[in-house]
Every structure is written in C-alpha cells, then in structure tokens.
Coordinates of C-alpha atoms in Angstrom, one line a residue:
X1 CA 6.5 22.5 0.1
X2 CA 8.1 23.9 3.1
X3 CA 8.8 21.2 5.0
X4 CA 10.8 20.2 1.8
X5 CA 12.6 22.6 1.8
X6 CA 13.5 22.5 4.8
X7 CA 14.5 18.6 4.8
X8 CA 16.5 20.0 1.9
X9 CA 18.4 22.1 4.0
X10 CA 20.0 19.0 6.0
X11 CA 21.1 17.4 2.8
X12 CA 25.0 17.4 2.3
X13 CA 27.3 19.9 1.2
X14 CA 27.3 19.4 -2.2
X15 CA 24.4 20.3 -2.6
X16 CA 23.9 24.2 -3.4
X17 CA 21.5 27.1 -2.8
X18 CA 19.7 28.2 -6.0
X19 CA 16.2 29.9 -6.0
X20 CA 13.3 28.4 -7.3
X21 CA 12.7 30.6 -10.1
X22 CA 16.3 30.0 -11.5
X23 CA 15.1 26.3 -11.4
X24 CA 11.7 27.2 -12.8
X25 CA 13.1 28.8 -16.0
X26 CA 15.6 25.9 -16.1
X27 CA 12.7 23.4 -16.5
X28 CA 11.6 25.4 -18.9
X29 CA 15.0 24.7 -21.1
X30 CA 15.3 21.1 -20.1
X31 CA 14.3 17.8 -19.3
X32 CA 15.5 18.2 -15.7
X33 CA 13.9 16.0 -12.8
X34 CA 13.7 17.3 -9.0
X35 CA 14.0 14.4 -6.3
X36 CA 11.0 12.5 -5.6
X37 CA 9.6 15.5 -3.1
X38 CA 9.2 17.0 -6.1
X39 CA 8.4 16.4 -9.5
X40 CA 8.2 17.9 -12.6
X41 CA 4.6 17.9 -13.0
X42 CA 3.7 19.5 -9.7
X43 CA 1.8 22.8 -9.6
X44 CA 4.4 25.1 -7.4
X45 CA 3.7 28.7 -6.3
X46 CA 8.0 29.7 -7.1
X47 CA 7.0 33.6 -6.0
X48 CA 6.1 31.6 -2.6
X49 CA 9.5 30.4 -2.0
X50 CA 12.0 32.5 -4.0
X51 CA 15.2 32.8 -2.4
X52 CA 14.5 30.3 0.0
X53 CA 15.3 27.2 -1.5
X54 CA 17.7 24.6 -1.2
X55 CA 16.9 22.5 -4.3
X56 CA 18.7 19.1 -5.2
X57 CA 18.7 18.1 -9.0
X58 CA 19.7 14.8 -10.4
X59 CA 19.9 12.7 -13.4
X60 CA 18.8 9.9 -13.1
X61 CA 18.0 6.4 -14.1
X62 CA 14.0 7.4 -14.4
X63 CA 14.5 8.8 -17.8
X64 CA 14.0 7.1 -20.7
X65 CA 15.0 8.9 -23.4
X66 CA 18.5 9.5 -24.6
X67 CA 17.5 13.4 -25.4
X68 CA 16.1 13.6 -22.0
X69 CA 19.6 12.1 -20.3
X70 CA 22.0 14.2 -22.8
X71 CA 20.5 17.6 -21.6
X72 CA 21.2 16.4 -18.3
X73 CA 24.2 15.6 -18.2
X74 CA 25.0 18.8 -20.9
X75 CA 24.4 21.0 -17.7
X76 CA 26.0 18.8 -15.5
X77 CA 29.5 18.5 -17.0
X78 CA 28.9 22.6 -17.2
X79 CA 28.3 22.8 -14.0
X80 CA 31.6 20.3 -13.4
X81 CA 34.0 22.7 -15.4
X82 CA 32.5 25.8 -14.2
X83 CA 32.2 27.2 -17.8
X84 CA 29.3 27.1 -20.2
X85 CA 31.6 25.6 -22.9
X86 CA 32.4 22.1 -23.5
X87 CA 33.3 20.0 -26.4
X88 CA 31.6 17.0 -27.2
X89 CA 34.7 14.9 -26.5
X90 CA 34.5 16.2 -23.3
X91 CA 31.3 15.2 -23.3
X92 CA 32.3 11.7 -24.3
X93 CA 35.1 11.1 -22.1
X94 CA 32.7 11.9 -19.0
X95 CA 29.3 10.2 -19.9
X96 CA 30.0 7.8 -22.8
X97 CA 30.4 5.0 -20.2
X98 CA 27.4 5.9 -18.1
X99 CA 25.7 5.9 -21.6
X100 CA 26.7 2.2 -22.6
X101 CA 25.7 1.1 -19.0
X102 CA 22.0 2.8 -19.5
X103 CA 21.6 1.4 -22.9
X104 CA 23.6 -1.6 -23.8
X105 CA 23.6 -2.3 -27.3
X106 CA 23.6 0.8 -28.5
X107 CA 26.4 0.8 -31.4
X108 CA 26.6 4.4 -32.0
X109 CA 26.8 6.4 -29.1
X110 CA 28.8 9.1 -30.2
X111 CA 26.3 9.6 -33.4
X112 CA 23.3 9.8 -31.2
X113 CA 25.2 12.2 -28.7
X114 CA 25.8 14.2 -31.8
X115 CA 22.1 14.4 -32.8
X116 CA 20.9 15.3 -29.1
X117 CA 23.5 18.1 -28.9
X118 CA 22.1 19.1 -32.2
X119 CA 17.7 19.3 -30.7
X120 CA 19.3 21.2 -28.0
X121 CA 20.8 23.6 -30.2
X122 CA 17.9 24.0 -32.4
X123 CA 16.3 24.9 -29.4
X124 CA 18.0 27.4 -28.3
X125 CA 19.6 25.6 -24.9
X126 CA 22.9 25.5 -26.9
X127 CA 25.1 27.1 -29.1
X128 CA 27.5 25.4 -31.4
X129 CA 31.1 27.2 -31.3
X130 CA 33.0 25.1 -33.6
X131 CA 32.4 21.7 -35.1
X132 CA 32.5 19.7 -32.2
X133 CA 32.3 22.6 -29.4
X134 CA 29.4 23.8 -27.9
X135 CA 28.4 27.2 -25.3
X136 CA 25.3 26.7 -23.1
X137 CA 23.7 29.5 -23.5
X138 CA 21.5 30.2 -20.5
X139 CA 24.7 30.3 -18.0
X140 CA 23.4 31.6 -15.1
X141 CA 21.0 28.8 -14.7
X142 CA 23.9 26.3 -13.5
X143 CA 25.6 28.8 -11.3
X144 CA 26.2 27.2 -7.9
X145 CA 24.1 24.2 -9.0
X146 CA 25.7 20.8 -8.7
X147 CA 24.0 17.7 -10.5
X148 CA 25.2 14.3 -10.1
X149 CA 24.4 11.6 -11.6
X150 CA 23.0 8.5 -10.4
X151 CA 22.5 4.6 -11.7
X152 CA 26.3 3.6 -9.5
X153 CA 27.9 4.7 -12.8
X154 CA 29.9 7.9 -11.1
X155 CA 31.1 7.9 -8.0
X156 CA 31.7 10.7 -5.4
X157 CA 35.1 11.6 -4.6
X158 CA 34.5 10.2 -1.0
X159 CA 33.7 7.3 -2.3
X160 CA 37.0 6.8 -4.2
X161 CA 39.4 4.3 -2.8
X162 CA 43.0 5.9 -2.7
X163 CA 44.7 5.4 -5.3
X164 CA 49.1 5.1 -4.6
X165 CA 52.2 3.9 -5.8
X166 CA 51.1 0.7 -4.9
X167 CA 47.9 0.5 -6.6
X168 CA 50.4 1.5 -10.2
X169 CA 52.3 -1.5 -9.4
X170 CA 48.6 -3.2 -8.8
X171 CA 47.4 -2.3 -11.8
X172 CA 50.6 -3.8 -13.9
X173 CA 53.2 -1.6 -13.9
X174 CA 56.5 -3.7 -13.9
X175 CA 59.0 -1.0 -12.6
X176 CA 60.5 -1.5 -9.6
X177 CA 58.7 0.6 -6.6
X178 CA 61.6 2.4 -5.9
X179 CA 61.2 4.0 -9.5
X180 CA 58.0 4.6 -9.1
X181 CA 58.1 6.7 -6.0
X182 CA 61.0 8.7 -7.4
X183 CA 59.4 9.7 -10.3
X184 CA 56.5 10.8 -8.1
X185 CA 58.7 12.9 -6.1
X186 CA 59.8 14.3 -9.1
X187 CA 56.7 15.4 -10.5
X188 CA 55.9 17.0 -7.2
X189 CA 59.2 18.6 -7.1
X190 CA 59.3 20.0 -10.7
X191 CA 55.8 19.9 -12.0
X192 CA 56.7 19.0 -14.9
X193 CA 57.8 15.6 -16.2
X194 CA 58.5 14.0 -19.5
X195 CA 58.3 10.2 -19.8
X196 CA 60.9 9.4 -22.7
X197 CA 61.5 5.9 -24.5
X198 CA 61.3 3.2 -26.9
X199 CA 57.8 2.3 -28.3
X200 CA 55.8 0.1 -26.3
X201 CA 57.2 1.0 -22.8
X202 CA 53.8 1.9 -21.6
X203 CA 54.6 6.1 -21.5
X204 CA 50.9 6.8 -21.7
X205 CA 49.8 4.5 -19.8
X206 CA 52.3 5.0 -17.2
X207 CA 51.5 9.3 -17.1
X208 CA 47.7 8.6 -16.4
X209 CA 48.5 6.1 -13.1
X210 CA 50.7 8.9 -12.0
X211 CA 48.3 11.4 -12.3
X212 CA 46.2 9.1 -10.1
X213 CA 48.8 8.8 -7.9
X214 CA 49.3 12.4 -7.5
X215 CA 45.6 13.3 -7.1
X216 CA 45.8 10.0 -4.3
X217 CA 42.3 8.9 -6.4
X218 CA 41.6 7.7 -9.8
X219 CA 39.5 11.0 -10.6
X220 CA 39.3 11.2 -14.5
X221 CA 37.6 15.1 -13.6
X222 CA 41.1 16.4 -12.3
X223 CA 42.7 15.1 -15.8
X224 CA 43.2 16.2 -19.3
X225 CA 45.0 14.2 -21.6
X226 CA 46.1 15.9 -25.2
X227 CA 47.5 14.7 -27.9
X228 CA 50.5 17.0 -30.0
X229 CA 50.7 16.7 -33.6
X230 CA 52.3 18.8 -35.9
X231 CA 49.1 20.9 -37.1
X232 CA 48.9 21.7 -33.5
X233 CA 49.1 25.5 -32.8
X234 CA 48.8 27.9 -29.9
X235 CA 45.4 28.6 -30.8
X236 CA 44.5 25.1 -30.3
X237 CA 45.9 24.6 -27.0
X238 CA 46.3 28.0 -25.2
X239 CA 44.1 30.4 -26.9
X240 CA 42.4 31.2 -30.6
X241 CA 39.5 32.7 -32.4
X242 CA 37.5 29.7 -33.8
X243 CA 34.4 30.2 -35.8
X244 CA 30.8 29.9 -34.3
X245 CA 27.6 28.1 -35.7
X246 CA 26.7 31.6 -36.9
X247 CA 29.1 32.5 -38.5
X248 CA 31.5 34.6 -36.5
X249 CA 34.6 34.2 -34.1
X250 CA 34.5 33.6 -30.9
X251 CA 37.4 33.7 -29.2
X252 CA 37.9 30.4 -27.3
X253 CA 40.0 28.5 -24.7
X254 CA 41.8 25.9 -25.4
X255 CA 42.7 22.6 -23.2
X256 CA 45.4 24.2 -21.4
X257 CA 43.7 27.5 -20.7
X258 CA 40.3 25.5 -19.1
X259 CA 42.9 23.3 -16.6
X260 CA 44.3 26.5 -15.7
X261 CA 41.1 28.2 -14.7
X262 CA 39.9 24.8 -12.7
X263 CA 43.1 24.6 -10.9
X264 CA 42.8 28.1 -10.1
X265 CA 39.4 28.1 -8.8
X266 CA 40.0 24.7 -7.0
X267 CA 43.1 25.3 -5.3
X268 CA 42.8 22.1 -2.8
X269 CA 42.8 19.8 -5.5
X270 CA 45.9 19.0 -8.2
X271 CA 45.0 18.6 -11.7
X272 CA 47.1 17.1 -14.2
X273 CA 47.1 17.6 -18.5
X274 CA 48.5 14.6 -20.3
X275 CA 50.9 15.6 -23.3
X276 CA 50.8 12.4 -25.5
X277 CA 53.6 12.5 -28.0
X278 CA 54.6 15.9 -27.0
X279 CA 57.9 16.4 -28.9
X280 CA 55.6 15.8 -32.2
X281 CA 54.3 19.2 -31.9
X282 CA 56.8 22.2 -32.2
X283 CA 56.2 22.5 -27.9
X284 CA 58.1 26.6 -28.4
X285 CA 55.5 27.5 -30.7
X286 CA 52.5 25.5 -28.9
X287 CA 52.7 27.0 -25.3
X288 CA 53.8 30.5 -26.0
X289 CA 54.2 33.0 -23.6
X290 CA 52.9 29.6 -21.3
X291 CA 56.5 28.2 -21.9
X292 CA 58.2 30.8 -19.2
X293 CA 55.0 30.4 -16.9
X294 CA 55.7 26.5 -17.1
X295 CA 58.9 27.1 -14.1
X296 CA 58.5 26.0 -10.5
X297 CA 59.8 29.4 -9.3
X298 CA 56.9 31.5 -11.8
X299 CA 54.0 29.4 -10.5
X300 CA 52.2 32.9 -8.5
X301 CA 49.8 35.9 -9.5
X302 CA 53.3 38.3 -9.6
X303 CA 54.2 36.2 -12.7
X304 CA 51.5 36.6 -14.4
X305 CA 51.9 37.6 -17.8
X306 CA 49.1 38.5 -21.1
X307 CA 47.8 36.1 -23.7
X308 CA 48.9 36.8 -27.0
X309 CA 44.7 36.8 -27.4
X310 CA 42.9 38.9 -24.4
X311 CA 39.5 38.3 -23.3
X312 CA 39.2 41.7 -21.3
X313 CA 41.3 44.7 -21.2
X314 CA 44.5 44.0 -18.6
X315 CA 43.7 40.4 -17.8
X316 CA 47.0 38.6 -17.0
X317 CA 47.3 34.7 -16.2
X318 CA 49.8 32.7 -14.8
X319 CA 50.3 28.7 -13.8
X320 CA 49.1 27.8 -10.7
X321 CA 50.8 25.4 -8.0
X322 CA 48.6 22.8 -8.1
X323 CA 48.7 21.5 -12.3
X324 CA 51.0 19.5 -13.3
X325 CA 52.4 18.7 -16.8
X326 CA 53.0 14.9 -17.7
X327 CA 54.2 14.7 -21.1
X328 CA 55.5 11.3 -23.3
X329 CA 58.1 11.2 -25.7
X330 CA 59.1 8.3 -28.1
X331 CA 63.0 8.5 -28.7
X332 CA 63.2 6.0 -31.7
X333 CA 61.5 8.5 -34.3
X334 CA 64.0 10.1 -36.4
X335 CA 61.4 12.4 -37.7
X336 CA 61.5 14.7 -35.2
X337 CA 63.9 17.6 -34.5
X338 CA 65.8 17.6 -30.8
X339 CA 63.5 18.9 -28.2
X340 CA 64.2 23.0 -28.0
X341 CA 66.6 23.5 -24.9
X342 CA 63.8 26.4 -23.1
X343 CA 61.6 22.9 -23.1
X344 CA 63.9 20.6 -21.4
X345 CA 64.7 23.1 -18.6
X346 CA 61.4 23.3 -17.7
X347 CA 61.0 19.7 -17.7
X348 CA 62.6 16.4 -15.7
X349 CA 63.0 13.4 -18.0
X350 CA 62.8 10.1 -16.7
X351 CA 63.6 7.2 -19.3
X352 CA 61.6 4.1 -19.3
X353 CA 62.9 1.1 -20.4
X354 CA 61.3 -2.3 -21.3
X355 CA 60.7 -4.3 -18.3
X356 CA 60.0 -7.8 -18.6
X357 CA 61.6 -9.8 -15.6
X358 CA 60.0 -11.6 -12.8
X359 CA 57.5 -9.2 -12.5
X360 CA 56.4 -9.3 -16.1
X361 CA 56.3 -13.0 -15.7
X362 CA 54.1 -13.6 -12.9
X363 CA 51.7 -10.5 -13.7
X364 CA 50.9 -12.0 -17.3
X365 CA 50.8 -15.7 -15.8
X366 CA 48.1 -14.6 -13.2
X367 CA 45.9 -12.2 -15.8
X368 CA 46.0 -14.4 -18.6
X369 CA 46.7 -17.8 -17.6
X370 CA 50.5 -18.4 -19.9
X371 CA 52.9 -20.9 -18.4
X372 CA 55.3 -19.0 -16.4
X373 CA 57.7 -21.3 -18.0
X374 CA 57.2 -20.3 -21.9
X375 CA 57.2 -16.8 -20.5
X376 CA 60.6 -17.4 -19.3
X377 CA 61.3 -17.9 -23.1
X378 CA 59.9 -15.1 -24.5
X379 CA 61.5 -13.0 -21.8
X380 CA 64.9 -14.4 -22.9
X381 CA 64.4 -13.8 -26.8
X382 CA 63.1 -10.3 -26.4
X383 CA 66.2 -9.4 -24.2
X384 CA 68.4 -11.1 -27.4
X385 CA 66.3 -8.9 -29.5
X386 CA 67.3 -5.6 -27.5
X387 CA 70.4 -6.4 -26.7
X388 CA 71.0 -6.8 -30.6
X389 CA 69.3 -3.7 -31.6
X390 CA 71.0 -1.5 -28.7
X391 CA 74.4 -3.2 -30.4
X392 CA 73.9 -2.2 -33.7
X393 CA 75.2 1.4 -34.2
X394 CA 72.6 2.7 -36.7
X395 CA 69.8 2.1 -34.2
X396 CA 70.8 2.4 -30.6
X397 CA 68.7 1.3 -26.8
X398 CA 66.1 3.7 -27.9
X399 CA 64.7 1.6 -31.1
X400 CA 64.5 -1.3 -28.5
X401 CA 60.9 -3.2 -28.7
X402 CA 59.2 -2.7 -25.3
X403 CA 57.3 -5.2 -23.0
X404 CA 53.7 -4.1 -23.9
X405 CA 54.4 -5.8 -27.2
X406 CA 54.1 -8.9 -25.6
X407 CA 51.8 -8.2 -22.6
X408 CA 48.0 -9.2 -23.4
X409 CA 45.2 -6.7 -22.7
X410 CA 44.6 -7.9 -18.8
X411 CA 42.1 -10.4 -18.2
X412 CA 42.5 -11.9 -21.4
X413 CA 42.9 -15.8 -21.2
X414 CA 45.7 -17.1 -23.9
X415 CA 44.5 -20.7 -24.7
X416 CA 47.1 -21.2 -27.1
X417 CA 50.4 -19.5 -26.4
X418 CA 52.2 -20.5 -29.1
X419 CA 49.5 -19.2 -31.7
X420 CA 49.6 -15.9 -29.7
X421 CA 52.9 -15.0 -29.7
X422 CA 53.5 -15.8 -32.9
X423 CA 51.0 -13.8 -34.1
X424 CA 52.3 -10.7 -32.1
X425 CA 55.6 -11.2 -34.0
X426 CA 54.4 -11.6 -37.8
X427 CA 51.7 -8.4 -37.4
X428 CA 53.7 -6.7 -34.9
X429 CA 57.6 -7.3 -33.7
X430 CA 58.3 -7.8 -37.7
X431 CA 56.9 -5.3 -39.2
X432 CA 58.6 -2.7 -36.8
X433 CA 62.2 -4.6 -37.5
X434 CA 61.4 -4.7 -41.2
X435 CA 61.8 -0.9 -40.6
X436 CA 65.0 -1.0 -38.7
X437 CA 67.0 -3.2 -40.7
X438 CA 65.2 -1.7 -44.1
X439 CA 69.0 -2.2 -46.0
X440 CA 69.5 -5.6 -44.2
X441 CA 66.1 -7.8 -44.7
X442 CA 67.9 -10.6 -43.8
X443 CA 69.0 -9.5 -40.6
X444 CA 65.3 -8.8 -39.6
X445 CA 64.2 -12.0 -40.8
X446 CA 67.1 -14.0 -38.8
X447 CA 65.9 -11.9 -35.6
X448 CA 61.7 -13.1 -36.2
X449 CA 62.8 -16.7 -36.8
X450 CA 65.1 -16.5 -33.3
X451 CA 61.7 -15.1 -31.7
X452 CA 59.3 -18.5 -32.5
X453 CA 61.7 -21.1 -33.7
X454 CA 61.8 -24.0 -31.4
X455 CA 58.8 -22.4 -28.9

C-alpha cells in the first residue's frame, strides 16, 4: 500500500490529494473503482494511511452496469462544476455521448439516466431539487477530487487540437475570414455580442464556433448555451426559489449565476453562455440587476452589486473578465418588441447575411458530392429569391431565406439533386413564402416555380 501511494504521488497534476477515509466513506455511497493498484474489494487498513494519500479515481470502461457508470459520472460532472448541483441536462449534454459509445443501441438514454438518478436518490447519494435538478448530498466527498473518464470518449484539454478562425471556416462557415476575425475582436473587445439576421443564416451555429475560437479549443465544459422564451424569468436564469423533492424551497442558481461562479474560480480560462433567440425573452426583465454588471468598464469586485435573492447576509456579485455573452437574434419575426435600448448598449451587433457564393459551392460539392454546376443554379435562384423579398416593401433584407436552407447536414451524399432540392422547397422555402406573401398566394407560388422549373 505504500509503495502505492507513493507511485501515486508522481502521477500528474490533475490529480488531487484526498485522504483515504474521505474515499472510504465515498465507496460506501457509490460504485466508484480505484486504479488497478487498488481495487474495490481489497481489505485496506484507511486509519494506516489517513492524510497521506494521493488517490486517483476513474470511471471507466470495466463497469458494466448503467447504475454503476451514472453514479460515476454524477460525481464527476460535480466535481467538473465545482458545486453539488446539476441538472440532468447537464448531465446529458456531458455524458449522453460517452453513454451511446458504451452501449450502442440503447434507444432511450435519457429515460434510463432518469431512472439511475432516481436509485441514487432513494438512496440517499442525491437529492432531487426540482424536476429535473438534482444536489449531491455528501459534498465534501468530491472536494479537491478530480475523476475522468476513460473509454477515448473525453479528452483532456491537452489533448485538444486548437481550435481558430480557421478551423470555423473548416468546419463550413461561408463568411469571408476577414469577417470572421472581426467579429472575434469584437467579442474580445466588448464581451458581449449579438448575432442578428434572417432565418437560416446559421446564428447558432455560428456563436458556438466562436466560442471555440475564443476558448482557442473546442471545450463544450467552458460553454453554456440557453435558450430565451417568453416564460423565461429572472429566477430562471439569475436566481429563484424552486421547490425541492421534499417539499420546500430551495433557493437555487440559475445558468447564468453557475458560469459566473466557474469563471470566477477559474480565472485562466474564458467561458462563454450561448443566448439562443435572445430578443424572445423580455432580456430587462431576465438579467436584472445583471443587466448594468453586463458593461466592459463594470467587469471587477468594486462593481459588485446584490441579487435581488441573497444566499448569505452581504454577499455581492459581479461579472467577471473572462465570460462572454454570445446572443442570436432573428430580425424577420414581427412578434417581437424592439430590443430595450439599456440592451443594445451593452451589446455589439454584427448582421449575418446569407452567403452562398463560391465558397458555398465548393463546400457542399466536396461534403455531399452535388455538381458544382447545378449549385451554380441554385445559387442564382436563391439570390432572385432575396433580391425579390428585400425589394418588396412589406418584407425587407431581413425576411431573406438564408443558405442553410439549402446546405445538406455535412457528410451527407445527395444521389439525386434534383429530388433534393425540390424537396427542400415544397416542405421548406414554400411554406416560409406562403407566410410572407399570405395576401398574395400567387406571388409565392410564381417565386417556388422560379426555384425548380427547368432544373
């Protein structure tokens, strides 16, 4: 035993010191499983070696149960987010890959996550905050413990290949570079970006790569992505009493609050929340006293102001340097008021456009095998699309009908062109101008028939 632990000692730095009877009352909780040095059936003296001990723990692809994995990796996203509570989308966003890889062919994944999360609750190793949020409840057991998970599912960060403005364009983004990098800068420089357009210019999709970017790896750990709706409410994202599983409030961060606290306790790192949609919300209402903490110039400690909901007596929070706000905004629905003037000076708005062009062309000629030459042609009847709805004066540039329309998941091989296309413009492109021209049918079904006729 003590020449493991001294091996042990050598390991690398992420692993931590723990003692042995922390671990010891851990095994007691879970399903945990020491390296091979040590297993969980060995007889081991822990009074013998408290306070000595550098121990390594790890999930890993030994265990055969999905109860036995789940507990695991319940501790370990705790120990990720350094906070005993998680939600059990958090849960999925982190493991339900790693999951499917394990066990392929299992259909519902989420269901049995559910139903594991459940034993452990009945057992006392969790308790269930809300519906779908969850408190481990033996928290000092994953101080200073670090648990990775094996099977070449996760990777380190050291193992991460950079990720750049190069590797956006890489990964299909048809903007020119030039863009790219200034929209970075921006970000850097403000903090806080909103990407604002048509439908279908790839707003979501663009805010996660520049998250990567910004991080300089793909690092889904250093991301939050949130969706705004208009039930959404400052207790939701900041701060709020929620009910428990036994019927009381607790009073419980929201996603905003939890980036805040890892950005603050990690300050080498950046960290980035996603706002999908986040003019559908009412934003004044949603960040609160957050909204003034949001500016460049109020990012410190002497800033700091109080939650509307306190957890202790005099506790005071502020926005650190290091997260960044990346929100999306689609200008083509009517439905939603003008974006409050406090929110737009706290944010830079870059407008994305659709982008079709050469770069379009060859990118969905090389991933899914379409003549470059009939892409030419849909390239030409989609700009005579826009160009007509940014002339007509009830609709404007921002109900144009953006390029991921008519840009195939990736790696998808179109046999039949023709068929394809066609098909995006009866379930898709009509439906949408349908709705545009609702008093003018005709003129909607004038535009489809330019789209196919003649391909």
């Amino acid at each position: 035993m003590n020449n493991y632990v001294q091996s042990v000692a050598m390991q690398p730095s992420w692993m931590t010191r723990t003692t042995l009877n922390d671990i010891g009352q851990l095994i007691q909780k879970s399903t945990w499983q020491f390296e091979e040095d040590i297993n969980l059936t060995d007889k081991v003296n822990l009074s013998d070696v408290q306070k000595t001990s550098v121990i390594r723990i790890k999930c890993t692809e030994k265990y055969n149960t999905w109860q036995e994995m789940i507990a695991c990796q319940a501790y370990q996203l705790c120990c990720d987010k350094s906070s005993s509570e998680f939600t059990k989308q958090e849960f999925l966003d982190r493991f339900e890959n790693d999951l499917d890889k394990r066990w392929p062919g299992r259909k519902d994944i989420e269901g049995t996550v559910v139903h594991c999360l459940g034993v452990m609750r009945k057992s006392n190793q969790l308790e269930q905050l809300s519906r779908d949020s969850y408190r481990l409840l033996d928290e000092s057991s994953i101080q200073g413990l670090d648990v990775q998970t094996s099977h070449d599912v996760l990777t380190t960060e050291k193992n991460r290949d950079p990720y750049n403005v190069d590797s956006i364009i890489k990964d299909g983004c048809f903007l020119p570079k030039a863009k790219i990098e200034k929209t970075l800068e921006r970000l850097e420089a403000k903090k806080n970006i909103i990407l604002q357009g048509p439908p279908g210019t790839g707003k979501t999709w663009l805010a996660k790569r520049l998250a990567f970017a910004l991080i300089g790896q793909r690092n889904d750990n250093q991301i939050k992505a949130v969706q705004f709706h208009p039930n959404l409410s400052y207790e939701d994202f900041i701060r709020g009493w929620r009910p428990s599983g036994e019927g009381r409030l607790s009073l419980v961060d929201g996603p905003f609050m939890e980036m805040i606290k890892k950005s603050i306790e990690n300050p080498e790192k950046e960290y980035v929340i996603v706002i999908e949609e986040i003019n559908r919300g009412n934003p004044a209402q949603v960040f609160g006293e957050m909204l003034t903490l949001l500016e460049t110039d109020k990012r410190n400690p002497d800033e700091a102001l109080e939650l509307s909901y306190k957890k202790t007596d005099g506790e005071r929070v502020f926005i650190p340097e290091n997260l960044y706000v990346v929100g999306t905004m689609n200008v083509a629905d009517r439905s939603l008021a003008l974006v409050d003037l406090a929110l737009r000076r706290r944010f830079a708005f870059i407008d994305l456009e659709p982008t079709l062009g050469k770069a379009w062309q060859r990118w969905v000629h090389s991933q899914n095998g379409i003549d470059i030459d009939f892409l030419r042609q849909i390239d030409s009847r989609m700009t005579d699309l826009n160009n007509e709805i940014s002339a007509d004066t009830n609709l404007g540039a921002q109900f144009q009908v953006g390029h991921s329309y008519v840009t195939p998941a990736g790696n998808m091989k179109v046999n039949n062109p023709k068929a394809w296309f066609s098909d995006v413009v009866a379930t898709e492109i009509a439906p949408l101008l349908d709705e545009y021209w609702f008093d003018d049918l005709e003129k909607s079904q004038k535009a489809q028939k330019h789209l196919v006729e003649g391909l």
